[in-house]
Structures are given as C-alpha cells and as structure tokens.
C-alpha cells in the first residue's frame, strides 16, 4: 500500500487528498486519498451507493468538491482541468446519446464539443472508434434503436475518439451479458497495453478482478483499502490447511517447522478427522517440505492445501457485505 | 475558428430534429391559412376588423407577411422560442449528454454562448420563415404592386420588402430577448419540458400584466412591452422610437439574464 501512496505526484494519473463531497447533510465521499499510478488498470470497487460515481464526477469537474483537493494527470482539479480533460476519455454513470442521431453522428457531435479535436481527422477517428468496439455495422442506425449493450459500447467508443492518457470507465459492464463483459475486458486490456491508465469502477469484483493491477475499495463514502492486487490480498497471509486423523501430532510437528497453530485453528473436521490451519510466512518452509515432514512424523494426511484469502474474502471483510449486494 | 465548429454541430443537431421542422411548418402555415381564408371569403375584411393590417392584405402581398407576424408574435412564435431556449441546457441534462459535452471538454462558457447563438439563429429562421412564406403566398394571391402605408403614402415593391424586413427584424429582436430568459431558466433544471413550460407561462404572464392599467409603471420594463409596436415602421417617414427602445430593452434583458445564466451554469454541479 505504501508503495503507491508514496509515489511522486508526477507518476500518478489521479491523486486526491481528503477529497470530500456532501449533498446537504449526506456525505457521499468522505475524505478519500486516492493514488492511481500511471499505467495501472485500477479497479475502483464498492457496493452501490458507496460514492464511486460521485468521486468520478468531482475528478472530471462535473461537481465541485466540498473540501479536499484532486489532481488529474498532474493538473489541479478544477482550476487546470482544461489541460487534463482532452487527454481523458470517460464513461460516467452509463452512456447517454441523442436518440434521434445515428451512432456515428453521436460520436461526431461529442468530438465537435472537444475544442482540441481536429475536424479534418474526425470521420476517420469516428470510424476507427466504432470499429474498435465492433459497431461498424450499426454506425448509421439511430441511437434510440441500439440495445443496452450496444449503447454501452458506443459510450466506450466516444471515450476512445482520441488517444488518451487516462480512461475513466464507470461501471462499463452494467447491462452487458457475459459475452459483452468479456469483450469490454479485452478492450480494456488492449487500451492498457497501449500505455493508457484505466480507472474502472464496479460493484462486481469478479468482473474486473482479472484485469486490474491495482484496486481501491469504497465503503459508504470512505476509502477502506487501496494498493496493488498483491498488497490487497495481503502478502504473507497464506495459510496451510491439513486434514488429518492425527490432530495433536500434526500440531506439534508444524510447531517444529515454525508454523504456529492458534488454539482456534484446530477444529473437528469430520468423524475422527481434525482440520489444522496455520499461517505460512513467506520465509517459511516450502509447502512440499511441510507435507514431507508431516509424513515422516507419521502424521496421516488426508488433505493438504495452501491458500491465499481471495480478494472477495478481503472485501467482504472490509465492507461487511458481499460484493453482489446489487444482484 | 474553434467555437464555430461547435456552433455548426449545435445547428446540425437542432435542424436534425423532427420537432424543429414541425415548429417551422406550423409557423409557415399561419400566413398560408390567413391568405387563403381572406382570398376565398367573398366579403373582404373592413378597416379595424380582425388583427391589425388584415384589411390591408388584399391590397398588397407584403401585408400578408406583416399580418402573419402580428398574429404569431404574441403566442406562437414565443412558444417555439420557449421550446428551443428552454431545451438548451436542461434538454442536454435530461438526455445525460451534458456531462459528456462538459468532459469533452466543451467549456461551460463556450457551451453557453454557442447554445445561445443557436437559439438566435433559430429566431432569425422562425421570423424569416413567416416573412418569406407570407410574401410568397401574398404575391401569389394578391400581387405585389404598389402598397399603401398606414400614413396613406404609396410605396413600391423594393420599399415594401424593406419595410417587412424591418418588421421581421423587430420581431426577431423581441425573440432574442426572450431566448436569454429561456436559457437562464434552462440552467436551473434538469427537466427540459419543465423549462420550456416555464418560459411559455412567463410569456403569457408578462402579456397579461401588460394589459393591467394598475401596473402602468411596470409596463415599460416588461419584455413583451414593444412586441407589437411595429406599426411605426409602416409609416412615412419611419418613426424609430419603438424599434430602438425595444432593441435597448431586449439588449438589457440579454445582458441581465446572460449574466445570471453564466453565474448559475459555471458553478452548477452537473449530476444528471
Ligand atoms: N444528486 C445527488 N443528490 C443527493 N445525493 C446523491 C446524489 N448523487 C448521489 N447521491 C448520494 O451519494 C451517495 C453515493 O452515490 P454514488 O456516487 O452514485 O455511488 P456509486 O456510484 O458508488 O453507486 C449515495 O448515497 C447517493 O444516494
Ligand atoms: Mg455509480
């Protein structure tokens, strides 16, 4: 966690200090310190209503922070946003379009709004963005006739009209079927491979876990964890799990190996079997040596396992609720 | 110029909407209906009957255009301005496209100015439509010879075109003032229809207040005060008082409501 928090400000695509947003009495975002390293695919996770969209609105200058400060691509928000925004593509709280315009005309319209976009290359860039999200065939169709999944992809195409340094995607897989979700994931991978920092919010951990290098977890407006995925999983928190009829002998043999078994970690498993769980430090013995030692000590091993707590476990612990609350 | 590209895009969006063409078609139908009804009736309208200048319609094609402007100015034309100006910001907000324009980044001031210019263009097109269609149907049904003015003087076709253009300009200036009020209201809400309705109601209320003699002190300040004050443009010599007073008043409205819209929109949280 410390690694990203201490990085030079110039290395951060997004940096906030004590960022707070109130709506009347309600605190939607409560003093968060975000640090999104450049080049990262950063998962911004949290249940519905935890303040993700509000944070994104403040970062992009749509809403004013109540207190705290933020920098986007090294530029102060909101005073220097004009310099940052042309380098940022965004999908915010779902896509939005002019229903009476075609998909391609919608993209042209948003491109014309960007005072830095070159009209001479507009047609070409619109065609390329549509192709990238697989909508070339629907370019001339009115946006009102698009399905939810097509709209989501058109929204991503709008964010990709220009080469970007930062792509902000708020719940990009909302409303997509599993196939569409996979497509969005591979699109994010491709964009990230070009060096673009991707900041992707989601209330569904499983949908972004595979593509993220970093993540942060929001819980009722507060940032409860942030860092690289390994940092978040908690390095050194691996555990060995042994299922054996020889519980006591197993515990003492593990103690020989330097693995402390807490009193609560020796539990009855099934008739006659005990389940022994012990933390396995990173500098501890290799898993295969533990099994060999147990067998030498005549501990009959019925089951053996080394596990890391899953991110899901971590997040349930952090937010006190599952990540699927919305479903 | 960069701003002009966004203006072009605004105009394309406006004129790609079926609604815009429906409003222009409705405006165009007024001079046509009026001219046809007058032409078909065996009993030509006498002086002082019906709307101002109606009795002049048979006398020259020009008066069809001018009378149609008189008939559309109190309600029909301002309704179309209410729709277009009320929709400027609130319409984008209710579609959700406002947030995407702003992060493009369009720039809040630039967006406000370009939206306003778009409404001004629409106001010109709206009055121009009534004028042109009025002239065309008037010329077809009643000819375009010499016309007799309210002062009794006779003018030729060239002068008649000029006079009706002046009337069109007067009405357009009135609508430009209304557009500024409409755009300010549009920055107050995320509901496009609500903003349109509010502008329409305001237009009617201002005209009702203009009828109450007890409020005579207020009348010179109402944005509707000079709306029908273009009779002086149809005399020889032309009396400019009403035209210039109106232009100054509408200019003040544009400055005042423009400043309010600026203050509101540049500090507003866009949460739609
Ligand atoms: N316009 C608003 N007015 C008042 N409260 C709001 C507004 N937008 C969001 N909130 C509140 O702020 C909190 C965070 O919302 P949001 O940022 O949309 O969460 P998320 O995107 O994580 O689902 C919620 O409790 C929500 O009710
Ligand atoms: Mg959200």
XYZ file of C-alpha atoms and ligand atoms in Angstrom:
627
model
C 0.000 0.000 0.000
C 2.796 2.357 0.938
C 4.464 1.887 -2.437
C 1.761 3.689 -4.407
C 0.913 6.233 -1.736
C 4.478 7.498 -1.658
C 4.976 7.699 -5.400
C 5.921 11.061 -6.891
C 2.848 13.116 -7.769
C 4.000 13.147 -11.396
C 3.710 9.378 -11.535
C 0.099 9.466 -10.539
C -2.695 9.683 -13.078
C -5.153 10.522 -10.301
C -4.244 11.832 -6.871
C -6.661 13.145 -4.269
C -6.168 14.408 -0.737
C -9.017 14.417 1.704
C -11.498 14.657 -1.144
C -14.979 15.181 0.270
C -18.371 15.723 -1.322
C -21.530 16.400 0.616
C -25.085 16.532 -0.659
C -26.766 18.571 2.052
C -26.345 16.543 5.220
C -25.288 13.395 3.436
C -21.595 12.713 2.871
C -21.274 10.907 -0.445
C -17.454 10.945 -0.499
C -15.658 11.212 2.799
C -12.072 12.478 2.783
C -10.566 9.979 0.359
C -6.868 9.855 -0.620
C -6.750 8.131 -3.978
C -3.435 7.360 -5.662
C -3.738 5.867 -9.131
C -0.300 5.143 -10.640
C 0.218 5.889 -14.323
C -0.031 2.783 -16.452
C -2.198 0.940 -13.946
C -5.514 -0.734 -14.560
C -7.139 0.481 -11.395
C -10.308 -1.136 -10.093
C -12.449 1.298 -8.108
C -14.639 -1.059 -6.173
C -17.517 -0.699 -3.800
C -21.176 -1.565 -3.407
C -23.878 0.602 -4.967
C -24.134 3.967 -3.264
C -20.619 3.866 -1.862
C -19.593 7.073 -3.677
C -17.792 5.846 -6.799
C -19.735 7.873 -9.360
C -19.674 10.973 -7.174
C -15.878 10.711 -6.904
C -15.624 10.427 -10.691
C -17.890 13.462 -11.177
C -15.684 15.532 -8.897
C -12.492 14.297 -10.594
C -13.847 15.309 -14.011
C -15.042 18.723 -12.857
C -18.759 17.984 -13.197
C -19.302 18.591 -9.496
C -17.334 20.743 -7.087
C -15.636 19.107 -4.108
C -16.885 20.247 -0.702
C -13.313 20.071 0.577
C -10.017 18.423 -0.238
C -8.065 18.567 -3.461
C -7.501 16.463 -6.537
C -5.073 16.252 -9.420
C -5.818 14.669 -12.757
C -2.813 13.762 -14.926
C -0.790 16.187 -12.816
C -3.216 19.103 -13.310
C -5.162 20.705 -10.496
C -8.894 19.986 -10.376
C -10.888 22.029 -11.190
C -8.640 25.009 -11.999
C -6.435 23.317 -14.624
C -8.942 20.749 -15.872
C -8.947 22.275 -19.357
C -5.446 20.935 -19.820
C -6.188 17.471 -18.455
C -9.595 16.674 -19.950
C -8.533 16.411 -23.632
C -6.279 13.545 -22.534
C -9.096 11.811 -20.651
C -11.831 9.615 -22.068
C -14.773 8.882 -19.823
C -17.915 6.853 -19.380
C -19.859 8.265 -16.435
C -22.903 6.610 -14.885
C -23.861 4.894 -18.104
C -23.754 6.146 -21.685
C -26.009 8.956 -22.940
C -26.846 9.894 -26.518
C -29.096 11.936 -28.783
C -31.689 9.295 -29.658
C -32.530 10.977 -32.968
C -28.925 10.871 -34.222
C -27.128 7.829 -35.591
C -24.319 6.191 -33.637
C -21.692 7.802 -35.859
C -23.361 11.231 -35.673
C -23.427 10.997 -31.889
C -19.673 10.425 -31.882
C -19.175 13.337 -34.291
C -21.193 15.537 -32.004
C -19.075 14.714 -28.931
C -15.911 15.120 -30.943
C -17.033 18.577 -32.109
C -17.508 19.544 -28.473
C -13.803 18.860 -27.829
C -12.100 22.058 -28.887
C -8.800 20.207 -29.296
C -10.113 17.561 -31.677
C -9.110 18.069 -35.293
C -12.187 18.176 -37.564
C -10.067 17.099 -40.523
C -9.479 13.665 -38.994
C -12.915 13.372 -37.401
C -14.525 10.965 -39.853
C -11.541 8.661 -39.710
C -11.336 8.681 -35.907
C -15.076 8.080 -35.556
C -14.849 5.100 -37.918
C -11.881 3.692 -36.021
C -13.570 4.072 -32.621
C -16.699 2.334 -33.930
C -14.621 -0.459 -35.353
C -12.792 -0.886 -32.100
C -15.983 -1.612 -30.204
C -17.477 -3.685 -33.021
C -20.235 -1.261 -34.010
C -19.235 -0.517 -37.603
C -22.337 -2.306 -38.881
C -24.600 -0.119 -36.706
C -22.876 3.206 -37.443
C -25.852 4.588 -39.379
C -28.512 3.255 -37.066
C -30.277 5.763 -34.802
C -29.040 5.557 -31.217
C -32.600 5.026 -29.984
C -32.584 1.684 -31.785
C -29.421 0.500 -30.016
C -29.632 -2.253 -27.406
C -28.286 -1.581 -23.922
C -25.093 -3.439 -24.723
C -24.607 -1.505 -27.972
C -25.114 1.779 -26.116
C -22.524 0.768 -23.571
C -20.074 0.021 -26.377
C -20.904 3.255 -28.176
C -20.185 5.084 -24.915
C -16.775 3.425 -24.760
C -16.186 4.352 -28.403
C -16.888 8.007 -27.515
C -14.249 7.763 -24.787
C -11.780 6.396 -27.343
C -12.192 9.066 -30.041
C -8.707 10.350 -29.307
C -5.607 8.659 -27.975
C -5.972 9.030 -24.211
C -3.614 9.067 -21.245
C -6.434 8.150 -18.910
C -9.643 6.251 -19.488
C -12.289 6.539 -16.760
C -14.953 3.857 -17.042
C -17.799 3.957 -14.528
C -19.438 0.523 -14.358
C -18.664 -0.279 -18.010
C -20.096 -3.792 -17.785
C -23.507 -2.722 -16.470
C -26.233 -4.277 -18.516
C -23.885 -6.435 -20.558
C -24.268 -10.178 -20.996
C -21.276 -12.414 -20.147
C -20.051 -12.227 -23.741
C -20.267 -8.424 -23.705
C -18.475 -8.324 -20.369
C -15.635 -10.394 -21.819
C -15.426 -8.042 -24.799
C -15.186 -4.997 -22.534
C -12.462 -6.708 -20.514
C -10.391 -7.469 -23.585
C -10.923 -3.912 -24.830
C -9.616 -2.583 -21.509
C -6.600 -4.884 -21.771
C -5.885 -3.624 -25.287
C -6.181 0.027 -24.244
C -3.953 -0.559 -21.226
C -1.385 -2.305 -23.420
C -1.038 0.973 -25.335
C 0.039 2.660 -22.119
C -3.274 4.271 -21.179
C -4.083 4.316 -17.479
C -7.519 2.789 -16.925
C -9.655 3.693 -13.931
C -12.597 1.338 -13.891
C -15.326 1.343 -11.270
C -17.505 -1.609 -10.476
C -19.712 -3.035 -7.778
C -18.892 -6.505 -9.064
C -15.404 -7.553 -8.060
C -15.421 -10.638 -10.249
C -15.922 -8.559 -13.389
C -12.740 -6.552 -13.007
C -10.501 -8.652 -10.774
C -8.862 -10.432 -13.700
C -7.794 -7.268 -15.483
C -6.736 -4.989 -12.622
C -3.207 -4.357 -11.482
C -4.405 -2.139 -8.644
C -7.624 -1.565 -6.777
C -9.285 0.568 -4.158
C -12.315 -0.282 -2.103
C -15.013 2.228 -1.174
C -17.434 1.714 1.670
C -20.126 4.289 2.490
C -18.050 7.138 1.086
C -14.727 6.153 2.610
C -11.734 4.514 1.014
C -11.118 1.411 3.115
C -8.249 -0.148 1.154
C -6.046 0.665 -1.795
C -2.963 -0.784 -3.436
C -1.719 -3.351 -5.907
C -3.698 -6.575 -6.003
C -0.946 -8.453 -4.172
C -0.840 -5.808 -1.485
C -4.577 -6.020 -1.111
C -4.648 -9.788 -0.887
C -2.097 -9.374 1.861
C 1.294 -10.877 1.169
C 2.394 -13.359 3.811
C -1.131 -14.184 4.746
C -1.015 -17.589 3.090
C -2.228 -20.458 5.269
C -1.665 -24.224 5.182
C -4.677 -26.398 5.859
C -4.186 -30.019 6.863
C -6.914 -32.572 7.343
C -5.726 -35.469 9.426
C -6.919 -38.044 11.987
C -3.732 -37.230 13.983
C -4.536 -33.704 15.017
C -2.297 -33.298 18.051
C 0.750 -34.853 16.415
C 0.214 -32.597 13.397
C 0.115 -29.505 15.584
C 3.383 -30.330 17.310
C 5.114 -31.237 14.066
C 4.010 -27.960 12.492
C 5.357 -26.166 15.552
C 8.719 -27.850 14.883
C 8.633 -26.297 11.434
C 7.955 -22.907 12.964
C 4.272 -22.748 12.000
C 2.189 -21.564 14.927
C -1.247 -23.067 15.242
C -3.596 -20.921 17.216
C -5.987 -22.629 19.640
C -8.975 -21.841 17.456
C -7.295 -23.208 14.356
C -7.648 -26.816 15.430
C -11.169 -27.787 14.573
C -13.027 -31.023 14.255
C -13.482 -31.787 10.598
C -15.438 -34.975 10.122
C -15.783 -38.084 12.223
C -12.319 -38.642 13.632
C -10.612 -36.022 11.451
C -9.163 -32.710 12.572
C -8.655 -29.632 10.375
C -5.463 -27.819 11.261
C -4.863 -24.350 9.906
C -1.604 -22.467 10.318
C -0.298 -19.264 8.768
C 2.557 -19.877 6.332
C 5.043 -17.000 6.386
C 6.721 -16.056 3.095
C 10.107 -17.007 4.547
C 8.735 -20.247 5.969
C 9.289 -23.745 4.566
C 8.064 -24.688 1.091
C 4.667 -26.357 1.061
C 6.032 -29.671 -0.267
C 8.583 -29.799 2.605
C 5.784 -29.388 5.119
C 3.978 -32.434 3.719
C 7.204 -34.473 3.686
C 7.919 -33.547 7.304
C 4.377 -34.448 8.402
C 4.584 -37.830 6.682
C 7.990 -38.544 8.254
C 6.452 -37.821 11.637
C 3.762 -40.418 10.918
C 1.023 -37.849 10.591
C -1.518 -39.401 8.275
C -2.503 -36.683 5.825
C -5.934 -36.896 4.316
C -5.953 -33.433 2.838
C -3.410 -30.666 2.336
C -3.790 -27.206 0.910
C -2.009 -23.855 0.758
C -4.352 -20.928 0.221
C -4.429 -17.209 -0.015
C -7.578 -15.485 1.111
C -9.405 -14.439 -2.055
C -9.927 -10.774 -2.800
C -13.588 -11.455 -2.360
C -12.896 -12.576 1.226
C -10.871 -9.441 1.832
C -13.595 -7.204 0.510
C -16.353 -8.886 2.412
C -14.219 -8.324 5.499
C -13.646 -4.663 4.561
C -17.133 -3.689 3.547
C -19.042 -6.015 5.804
C -21.136 -7.178 2.912
C -20.761 -9.232 -0.186
C -19.959 -7.574 -3.447
C -23.031 -8.919 -5.080
C -25.463 -6.933 -2.980
C -26.834 -5.329 -6.094
C -27.734 -8.584 -7.718
C -12.385 29.312 -35.501
C -12.865 26.603 -32.924
C -16.141 27.939 -31.498
C -17.750 27.858 -34.889
C -17.261 24.137 -35.144
C -19.315 23.580 -32.039
C -21.880 26.083 -33.365
C -22.077 24.069 -36.582
C -22.647 20.925 -34.564
C -25.340 22.635 -32.464
C -27.146 23.830 -35.572
C -26.954 20.402 -37.158
C -28.444 18.827 -34.040
C -31.208 21.456 -33.919
C -32.127 21.069 -37.571
C -31.904 17.269 -37.482
C -34.782 17.199 -35.050
C -38.191 16.498 -36.385
C -39.560 18.852 -33.713
C -37.732 21.865 -35.181
C -39.217 21.314 -38.617
C -42.664 20.756 -37.147
C -42.465 24.131 -35.410
C -41.295 25.879 -38.573
C -44.026 24.183 -40.575
C -46.612 25.333 -38.036
C -45.289 28.890 -38.287
C -45.387 28.718 -42.087
C -48.978 27.546 -42.023
C -50.153 30.814 -40.406
C -49.637 33.143 -43.415
C -50.886 30.448 -45.783
C -54.090 29.855 -43.826
C -54.682 33.545 -43.404
C -54.132 34.428 -47.066
C -56.257 31.572 -48.333
C -59.136 32.366 -45.981
C -59.121 36.051 -46.928
C -58.876 35.212 -50.630
C -61.760 32.740 -50.517
C -64.122 34.883 -48.483
C -66.497 36.948 -50.634
C -66.616 39.663 -48.000
C -63.193 41.348 -47.674
C -62.310 42.435 -44.103
C -63.139 46.058 -43.422
C -60.859 48.526 -41.677
C -60.392 47.651 -37.980
C -61.814 44.163 -38.422
C -59.701 41.234 -37.222
C -55.982 41.506 -36.470
C -54.127 44.734 -37.312
C -53.418 45.239 -41.019
C -55.773 42.403 -42.022
C -57.830 44.818 -44.085
C -54.665 45.710 -45.996
C -53.939 42.116 -47.014
C -55.934 42.203 -50.233
C -54.269 45.458 -51.160
C -50.744 44.026 -51.340
C -48.828 40.761 -50.798
C -46.483 42.448 -48.345
C -49.255 42.784 -45.792
C -49.746 39.022 -45.636
C -46.204 38.703 -44.271
C -46.636 41.570 -41.821
C -50.077 40.450 -40.618
C -48.809 36.900 -40.140
C -46.029 38.285 -37.947
C -48.623 40.199 -35.910
C -50.614 37.037 -35.408
C -47.674 34.801 -34.435
C -45.788 37.230 -32.182
C -47.940 37.077 -29.014
C -48.051 33.312 -28.672
C -46.973 31.042 -31.490
C -43.509 32.375 -32.147
C -42.605 32.734 -28.434
C -43.753 29.139 -27.889
C -41.205 27.921 -30.418
C -38.525 30.055 -28.746
C -39.574 28.629 -25.375
C -39.060 25.119 -26.731
C -35.656 25.825 -28.259
C -34.225 28.031 -25.500
C -35.723 26.040 -22.613
C -34.153 22.934 -24.075
C -30.616 24.344 -24.445
C -29.110 23.213 -21.144
C -31.955 21.332 -19.477
C -32.513 19.201 -22.573
C -28.872 18.093 -22.628
C -29.106 17.454 -18.890
C -32.178 15.276 -19.226
C -30.609 13.297 -22.068
C -27.465 12.906 -19.940
C -25.366 14.247 -22.801
C -24.471 17.397 -20.860
C -21.866 15.527 -18.803
C -20.251 14.173 -21.952
C -20.139 17.605 -23.620
C -18.505 19.040 -20.493
C -15.834 16.364 -20.162
C -15.109 16.502 -23.917
C -14.256 19.325 -22.804
C -16.636 21.805 -24.402
C -16.008 24.500 -21.764
C -19.008 25.762 -19.824
C -18.888 29.365 -21.053
C -18.313 28.290 -24.631
C -21.221 25.871 -24.464
C -23.489 28.544 -23.006
C -22.554 31.086 -25.684
C -22.830 28.618 -28.553
C -26.217 27.390 -27.295
C -27.450 30.961 -27.131
C -26.232 31.767 -30.637
C -28.039 28.664 -31.860
C -31.303 29.942 -30.407
C -30.661 33.339 -32.031
C -30.220 31.609 -35.379
C -33.477 29.773 -34.789
C -35.248 33.057 -34.007
C -33.991 34.510 -37.299
C -35.097 31.409 -39.183
C -38.514 31.454 -37.467
C -39.308 35.078 -38.350
C -37.714 34.587 -41.764
C -39.999 31.637 -42.410
C -43.140 33.632 -41.652
C -41.885 36.544 -43.741
C -40.845 34.506 -46.757
C -43.901 32.286 -46.801
C -46.086 35.351 -46.235
C -44.506 37.151 -49.146
C -44.755 34.118 -51.410
C -48.422 33.388 -50.730
C -49.286 37.096 -50.666
C -47.631 37.693 -54.007
C -49.348 34.651 -55.489
C -52.842 35.546 -54.284
C -52.860 39.350 -54.148
C -49.985 40.551 -56.331
C -47.102 42.822 -55.459
C -47.915 46.184 -56.960
C -47.710 49.418 -55.089
C -48.725 49.295 -51.446
C -50.482 51.946 -49.408
C -48.941 52.583 -45.995
C -50.769 53.464 -42.775
C -49.815 57.089 -43.355
C -51.526 56.976 -46.734
C -48.295 57.128 -48.717
C -47.714 54.719 -51.566
C -44.519 52.687 -51.795
C -43.029 50.413 -54.452
C -42.094 46.751 -54.175
C -38.493 47.411 -53.097
C -39.614 49.649 -50.262
C -42.289 47.143 -49.255
C -39.663 44.392 -48.987
C -37.535 46.673 -46.847
C -40.443 47.577 -44.551
C -41.422 43.970 -43.958
C -37.762 43.084 -43.308
C -37.728 45.793 -40.641
C -40.836 44.317 -39.037
C -39.177 40.891 -39.183
C -36.067 42.336 -37.533
C -38.176 43.882 -34.769
C -39.888 40.570 -34.012
C -36.538 38.729 -34.123
C -35.044 41.152 -31.600
C -38.014 40.531 -29.294
C -37.421 36.785 -29.545
C -33.685 37.197 -28.886
C -34.522 38.834 -25.555
C -36.924 36.015 -24.702
C -34.262 33.464 -25.646
C -31.934 34.864 -22.957
C -34.634 34.458 -20.303
C -35.340 30.952 -21.598
C -31.714 29.916 -21.486
C -31.327 31.118 -17.902
C -34.383 29.089 -16.869
C -32.839 26.168 -18.716
C -29.766 26.262 -16.453
C -31.994 25.928 -13.377
C -33.388 22.476 -14.031
C -32.580 19.074 -15.467
C -36.057 18.713 -16.954
C -36.207 20.133 -20.479
C -40.006 20.088 -20.653
C -40.251 21.944 -17.354
C -38.002 24.730 -18.600
C -39.998 25.063 -21.847
C -43.287 25.252 -19.962
C -41.891 27.849 -17.558
C -40.772 30.112 -20.422
C -44.153 29.778 -22.129
C -46.025 30.623 -18.914
C -43.758 33.606 -18.291
C -44.504 34.937 -21.767
C -48.228 34.796 -21.134
C -47.966 36.271 -17.637
C -45.913 39.207 -18.942
C -48.560 39.934 -21.585
C -51.374 39.700 -19.032
C -49.535 42.127 -16.736
C -49.129 44.382 -19.763
C -52.934 44.611 -20.001
C -53.483 45.754 -16.408
C -53.653 49.546 -16.222
C -52.928 49.417 -12.487
C -49.426 48.265 -13.367
C -48.744 51.025 -15.900
C -45.480 51.906 -14.113
C -44.239 48.373 -14.787
C -45.179 48.215 -18.452
C -42.083 49.873 -19.959
C -39.951 47.208 -18.242
C -41.869 44.174 -19.442
C -40.006 42.284 -22.143
C -43.299 41.967 -24.006
C -43.987 45.724 -23.931
C -42.923 46.529 -27.517
C -43.705 43.144 -29.040
C -46.473 44.529 -31.267
C -45.011 48.002 -31.558
C -44.061 47.879 -35.205
C -46.843 49.975 -36.741
C -44.466 52.951 -36.810
C -42.218 51.053 -39.205
C -45.088 51.142 -41.714
C -45.376 54.915 -41.932
C -43.562 57.516 -43.935
C -41.356 58.824 -42.561
C -40.460 55.843 -40.352
C -40.726 56.580 -36.627
C -37.901 54.667 -34.966
C -38.740 55.267 -31.288
C -40.450 51.967 -30.633
C -37.868 49.973 -32.590
C -34.848 51.436 -30.813
C -36.455 51.458 -27.351
C -37.289 47.816 -27.822
C -33.774 46.985 -29.028
C -32.311 48.667 -25.936
C -34.747 46.905 -23.617
C -34.073 43.484 -25.163
C -30.333 44.199 -25.002
C -30.688 44.846 -21.276
C -32.607 41.584 -20.852
C -29.915 39.686 -22.755
C -27.174 41.208 -20.585
C -29.030 40.588 -17.328
C -30.210 37.053 -17.962
C -26.967 36.200 -19.746
C -25.082 37.173 -16.590
C -27.468 35.138 -14.428
C -27.102 32.112 -16.715
C -23.328 32.491 -16.619
C -23.303 32.711 -12.822
C -25.546 29.729 -12.489
C -24.072 27.427 -15.131
C -20.388 27.961 -14.352
C -20.922 26.959 -10.709
C -23.553 24.290 -11.138
C -22.938 20.660 -10.143
C -23.831 18.545 -13.152
C -25.365 15.472 -11.558
C -27.699 14.353 -14.344
N -27.530 14.257 -6.854
C -27.478 13.704 -5.634
N -28.130 14.284 -4.603
C -28.096 13.739 -3.384
N -27.432 12.613 -3.069
C -26.768 11.986 -4.049
C -26.742 12.498 -5.381
N -25.996 11.672 -6.153
C -25.576 10.686 -5.330
N -26.023 10.878 -4.070
C -25.755 10.019 -2.907
O -24.374 9.875 -2.778
C -24.047 8.539 -2.430
C -23.045 7.983 -3.404
O -23.663 7.801 -4.649
P -22.843 7.338 -5.925
O -21.618 8.145 -6.010
O -23.773 7.395 -7.085
O -22.484 5.845 -5.558
P -21.978 4.659 -6.508
O -21.585 5.225 -7.817
O -20.840 4.052 -5.764
O -23.112 3.703 -6.629
C -25.342 7.774 -2.401
O -25.736 7.628 -1.055
C -26.306 8.632 -3.141
O -27.590 8.497 -2.601
Mg -22.372 4.665 -9.690
